[in-house]
Coordinates of C-alpha atoms in Angstrom, one line a residue:
X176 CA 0.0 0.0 0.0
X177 CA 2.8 2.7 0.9
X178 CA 4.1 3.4 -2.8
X179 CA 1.3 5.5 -3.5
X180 CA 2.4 7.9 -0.8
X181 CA 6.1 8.1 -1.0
X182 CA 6.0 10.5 -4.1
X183 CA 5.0 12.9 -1.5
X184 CA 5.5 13.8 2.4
X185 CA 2.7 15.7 2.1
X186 CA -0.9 14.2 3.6
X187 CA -3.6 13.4 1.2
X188 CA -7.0 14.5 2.0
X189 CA -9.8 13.1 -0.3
X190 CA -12.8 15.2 -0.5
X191 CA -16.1 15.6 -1.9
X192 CA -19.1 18.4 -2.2
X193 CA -22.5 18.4 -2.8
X194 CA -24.2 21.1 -3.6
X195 CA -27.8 22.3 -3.7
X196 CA -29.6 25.6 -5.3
X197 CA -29.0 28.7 -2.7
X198 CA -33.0 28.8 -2.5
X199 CA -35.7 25.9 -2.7
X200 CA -37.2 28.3 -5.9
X201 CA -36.0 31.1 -7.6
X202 CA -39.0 33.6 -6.4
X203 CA -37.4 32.8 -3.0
X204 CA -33.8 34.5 -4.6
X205 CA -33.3 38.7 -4.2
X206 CA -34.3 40.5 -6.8
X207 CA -31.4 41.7 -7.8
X208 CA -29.7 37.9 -8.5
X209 CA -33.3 36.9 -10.1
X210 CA -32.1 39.4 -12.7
X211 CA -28.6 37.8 -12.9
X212 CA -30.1 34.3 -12.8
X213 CA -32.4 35.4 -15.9
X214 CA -29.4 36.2 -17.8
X215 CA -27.4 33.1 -17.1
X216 CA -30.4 30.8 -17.6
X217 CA -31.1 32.5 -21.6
X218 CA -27.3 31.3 -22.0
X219 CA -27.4 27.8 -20.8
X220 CA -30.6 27.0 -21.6
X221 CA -31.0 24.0 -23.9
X222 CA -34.7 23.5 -24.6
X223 CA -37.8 25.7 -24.2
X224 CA -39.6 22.6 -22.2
X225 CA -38.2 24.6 -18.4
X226 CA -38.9 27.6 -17.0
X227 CA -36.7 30.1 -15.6
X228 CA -37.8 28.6 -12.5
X229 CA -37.4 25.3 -13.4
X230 CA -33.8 25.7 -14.6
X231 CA -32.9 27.5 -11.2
X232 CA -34.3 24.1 -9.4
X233 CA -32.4 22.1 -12.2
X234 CA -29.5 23.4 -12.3
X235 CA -28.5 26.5 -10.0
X236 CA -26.7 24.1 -7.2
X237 CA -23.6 24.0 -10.1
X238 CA -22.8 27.3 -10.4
X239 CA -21.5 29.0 -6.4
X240 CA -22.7 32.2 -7.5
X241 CA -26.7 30.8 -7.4
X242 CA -25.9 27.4 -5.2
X243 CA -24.4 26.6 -1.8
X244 CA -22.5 23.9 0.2
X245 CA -24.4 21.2 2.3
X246 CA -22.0 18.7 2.7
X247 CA -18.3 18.1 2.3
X248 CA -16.8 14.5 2.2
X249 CA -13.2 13.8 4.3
X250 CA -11.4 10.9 3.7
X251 CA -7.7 10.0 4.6
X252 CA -6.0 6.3 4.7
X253 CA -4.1 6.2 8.4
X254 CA -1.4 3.5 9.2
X255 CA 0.5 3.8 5.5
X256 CA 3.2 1.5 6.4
X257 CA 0.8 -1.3 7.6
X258 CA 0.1 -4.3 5.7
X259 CA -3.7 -3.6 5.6
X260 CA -4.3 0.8 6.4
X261 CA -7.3 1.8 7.1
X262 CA -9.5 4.8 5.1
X263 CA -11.0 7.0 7.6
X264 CA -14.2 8.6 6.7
X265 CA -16.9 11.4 7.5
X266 CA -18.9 14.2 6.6
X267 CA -19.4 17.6 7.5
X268 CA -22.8 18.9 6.8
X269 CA -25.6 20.7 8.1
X270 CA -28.0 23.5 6.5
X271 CA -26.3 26.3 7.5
X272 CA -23.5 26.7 4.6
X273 CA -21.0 29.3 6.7
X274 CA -21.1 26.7 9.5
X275 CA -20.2 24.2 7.4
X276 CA -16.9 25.4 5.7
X277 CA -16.0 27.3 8.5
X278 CA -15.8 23.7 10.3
X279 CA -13.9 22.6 7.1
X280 CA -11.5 26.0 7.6
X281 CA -10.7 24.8 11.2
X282 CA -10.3 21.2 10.3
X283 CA -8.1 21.6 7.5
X284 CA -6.0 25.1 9.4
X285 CA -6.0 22.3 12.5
X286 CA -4.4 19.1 10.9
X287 CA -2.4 20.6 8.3
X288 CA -1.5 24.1 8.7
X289 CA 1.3 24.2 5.8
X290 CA 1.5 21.1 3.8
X291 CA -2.0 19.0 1.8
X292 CA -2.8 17.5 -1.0
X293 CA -5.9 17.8 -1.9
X294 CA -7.7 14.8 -4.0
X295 CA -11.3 15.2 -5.9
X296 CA -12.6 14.1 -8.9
X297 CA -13.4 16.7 -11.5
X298 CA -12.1 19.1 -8.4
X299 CA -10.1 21.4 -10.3
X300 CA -13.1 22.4 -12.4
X301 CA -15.9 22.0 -9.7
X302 CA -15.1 20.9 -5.9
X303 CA -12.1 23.1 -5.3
X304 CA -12.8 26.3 -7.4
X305 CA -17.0 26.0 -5.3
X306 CA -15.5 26.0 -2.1
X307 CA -13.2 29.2 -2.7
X308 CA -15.9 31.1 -4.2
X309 CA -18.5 30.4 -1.4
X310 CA -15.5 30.5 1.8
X311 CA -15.2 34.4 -0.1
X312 CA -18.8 35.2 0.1
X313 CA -19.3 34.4 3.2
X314 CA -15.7 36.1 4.1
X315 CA -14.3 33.0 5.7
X316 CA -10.5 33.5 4.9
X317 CA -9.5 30.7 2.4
X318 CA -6.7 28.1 4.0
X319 CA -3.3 29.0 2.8
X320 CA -2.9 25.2 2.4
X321 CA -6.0 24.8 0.6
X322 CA -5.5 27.8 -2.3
X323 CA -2.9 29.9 -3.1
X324 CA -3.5 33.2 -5.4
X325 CA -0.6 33.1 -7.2
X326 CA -1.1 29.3 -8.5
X327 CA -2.0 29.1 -11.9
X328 CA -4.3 26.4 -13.0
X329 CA -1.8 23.6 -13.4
X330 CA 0.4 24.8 -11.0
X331 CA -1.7 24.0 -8.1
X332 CA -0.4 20.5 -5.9
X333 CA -4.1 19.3 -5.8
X334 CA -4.7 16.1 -7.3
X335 CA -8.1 15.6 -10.0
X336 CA -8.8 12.1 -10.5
X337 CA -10.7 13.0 -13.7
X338 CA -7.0 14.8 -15.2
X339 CA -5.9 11.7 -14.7
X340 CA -8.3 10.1 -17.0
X341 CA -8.0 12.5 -19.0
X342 CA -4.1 12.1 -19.9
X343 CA -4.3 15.2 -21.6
X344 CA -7.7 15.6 -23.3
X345 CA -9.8 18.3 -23.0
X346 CA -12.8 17.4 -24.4
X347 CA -14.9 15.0 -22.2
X348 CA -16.0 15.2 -18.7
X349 CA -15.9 11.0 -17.2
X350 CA -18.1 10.7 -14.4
X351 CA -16.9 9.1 -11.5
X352 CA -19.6 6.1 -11.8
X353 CA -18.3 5.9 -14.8
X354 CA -14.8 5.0 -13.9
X355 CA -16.0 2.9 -10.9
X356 CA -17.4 0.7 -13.1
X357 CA -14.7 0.4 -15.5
X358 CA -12.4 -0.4 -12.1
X359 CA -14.8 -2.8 -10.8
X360 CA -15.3 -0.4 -7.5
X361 CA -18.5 -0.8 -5.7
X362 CA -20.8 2.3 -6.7
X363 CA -22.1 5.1 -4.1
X364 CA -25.6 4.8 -5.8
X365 CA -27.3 2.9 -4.0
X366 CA -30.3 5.5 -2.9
X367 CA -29.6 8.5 -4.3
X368 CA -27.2 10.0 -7.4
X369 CA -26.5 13.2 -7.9
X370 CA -29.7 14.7 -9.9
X371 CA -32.0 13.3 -7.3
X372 CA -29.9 15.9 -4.1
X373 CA -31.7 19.4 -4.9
X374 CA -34.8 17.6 -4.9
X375 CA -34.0 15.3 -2.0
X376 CA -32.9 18.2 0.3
X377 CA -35.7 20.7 -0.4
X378 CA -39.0 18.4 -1.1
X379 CA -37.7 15.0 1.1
X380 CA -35.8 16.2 4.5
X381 CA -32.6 14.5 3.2
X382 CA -29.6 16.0 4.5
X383 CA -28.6 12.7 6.1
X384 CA -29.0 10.9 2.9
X385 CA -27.1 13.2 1.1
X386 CA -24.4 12.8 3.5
X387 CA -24.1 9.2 3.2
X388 CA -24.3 9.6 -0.4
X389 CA -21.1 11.7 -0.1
X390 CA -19.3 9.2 2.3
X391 CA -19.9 7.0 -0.1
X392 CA -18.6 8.6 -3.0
X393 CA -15.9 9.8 -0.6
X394 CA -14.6 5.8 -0.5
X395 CA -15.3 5.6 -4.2
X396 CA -12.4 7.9 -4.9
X397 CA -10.3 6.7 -2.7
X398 CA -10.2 3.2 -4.5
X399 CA -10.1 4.8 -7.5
X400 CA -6.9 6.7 -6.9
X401 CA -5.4 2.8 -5.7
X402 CA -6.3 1.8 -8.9
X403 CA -4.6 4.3 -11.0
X404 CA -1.6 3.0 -9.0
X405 CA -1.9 -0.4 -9.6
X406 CA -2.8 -1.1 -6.3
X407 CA -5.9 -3.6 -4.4
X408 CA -8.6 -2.1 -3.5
X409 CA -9.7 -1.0 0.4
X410 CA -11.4 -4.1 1.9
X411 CA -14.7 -3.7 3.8
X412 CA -13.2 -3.9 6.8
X413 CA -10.6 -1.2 6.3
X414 CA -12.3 1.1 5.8
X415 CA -13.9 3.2 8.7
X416 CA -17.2 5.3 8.4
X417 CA -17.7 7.9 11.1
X418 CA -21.2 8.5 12.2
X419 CA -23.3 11.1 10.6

């Protein structure tokens, strides 16, 4: 197991978001961002079949400016240089979104001050870039660990386990599903995927669901990034789930 952290002395910190729109309907949204929602939805808009409304519900959670974080995914192995680690797993989640990455903030300032990798799939486009813009609205200073200004895109340490796919490409977007399936990892899916969360959080009480959804996708990467190194995947019993 410990080749796939010797390239670094840094800790790895897997993580994962979900996101839902900032209101449970865009009448509920200022006035002021109704207008700027307006404009964004005439530009993504595919079909004349939804709304204005309706594309808010759809598709709002995606973009930070119109969404907000409900849950973030942790996930680090501990005991490396055993013959059988463990992957250590939670959530932190909860409705109100400044509470919930200023826990993050004091987690991540807490256990690694100076040096962390980051890993996420499609992060660099989505997880990493969300969590930045929302920590900055709500004026929660940004980790210097976590983002550094002067980084340009490819400069920053954080790993994207859909880059890697990618080996270069820049045309297609590989969902993680996806890849699980080509690796022969378990899938997180088993009661909820990620088109059912807006609805699941605003119409169906599901925070907790959502957060197990997370954890789950939380282990999903993490086998994922031991296959791109060649290596077995976690056993049941390795890996630890903290309560929700």
């Amino acid at each position: 197991m410990n080749a796939a952290f010797q390239s670094s002395a840094k800790p790895l910190l897997f993580i994962d978001i979900e996101t839902v729109s900032g209101e449970s309907s865009l009448e509920l949204v200022s006035e002021r961002l109704q207008k700027e929602w307006l404009r964004k939805a005439s530009r993504i808009r595919t079909t004349e079949s939804f709304t204005d409304a309706e594309l808010y519900f759809d598709r709002a959670a995606v973009y930070a400016e119109f969404g907000k974080v409900i849950v973030i995914g942790l996930g680090f192995f501990h005991g490396e240089e055993a013959d059988e680690p463990t992957f250590r797993v939670r959530t932190i989640h909860g409705h109100d979104e400044a509470s919930v990455l200023r826990q993050f903030c004091t987690l991540v300032e807490k256990r690694y001050p100076r040096n962390l990798i980051l890993c996420a799939h499609n992060g660099r486009e989505f997880d990493y870039p969300y969590l930045c813009r929302r920590m900055m609205i709500h004026g929660i200073p940004i980790p210097r660990s976590f983002w550094n200004t002067h980084w340009k895109r490819y400069d920053s340490p954080h790993l994207d386990t859909m880059d890697y796919w990618k080996f270069g490409d820049f045309k297609n977007y590989t969902s993680l599903e996806l890849l699980a399936a080509l690796f022969g990892i378990p899938s997180s899916k088993g009661t909820l995927s990620g088109s059912e969360v807006n609805t699941s959080y605003y119409h169906q009480d599901g925070l907790l669901s959502i957060a197990q959804y997370c954890r789950e996708d939380v282990v999903v990467l993490a086998q994922l990034y031991l296959r791109y190194h060649q290596m077995s995947l976690l056993q049941e019993k390795q890996i630890i789930r903290l309560d929700l």
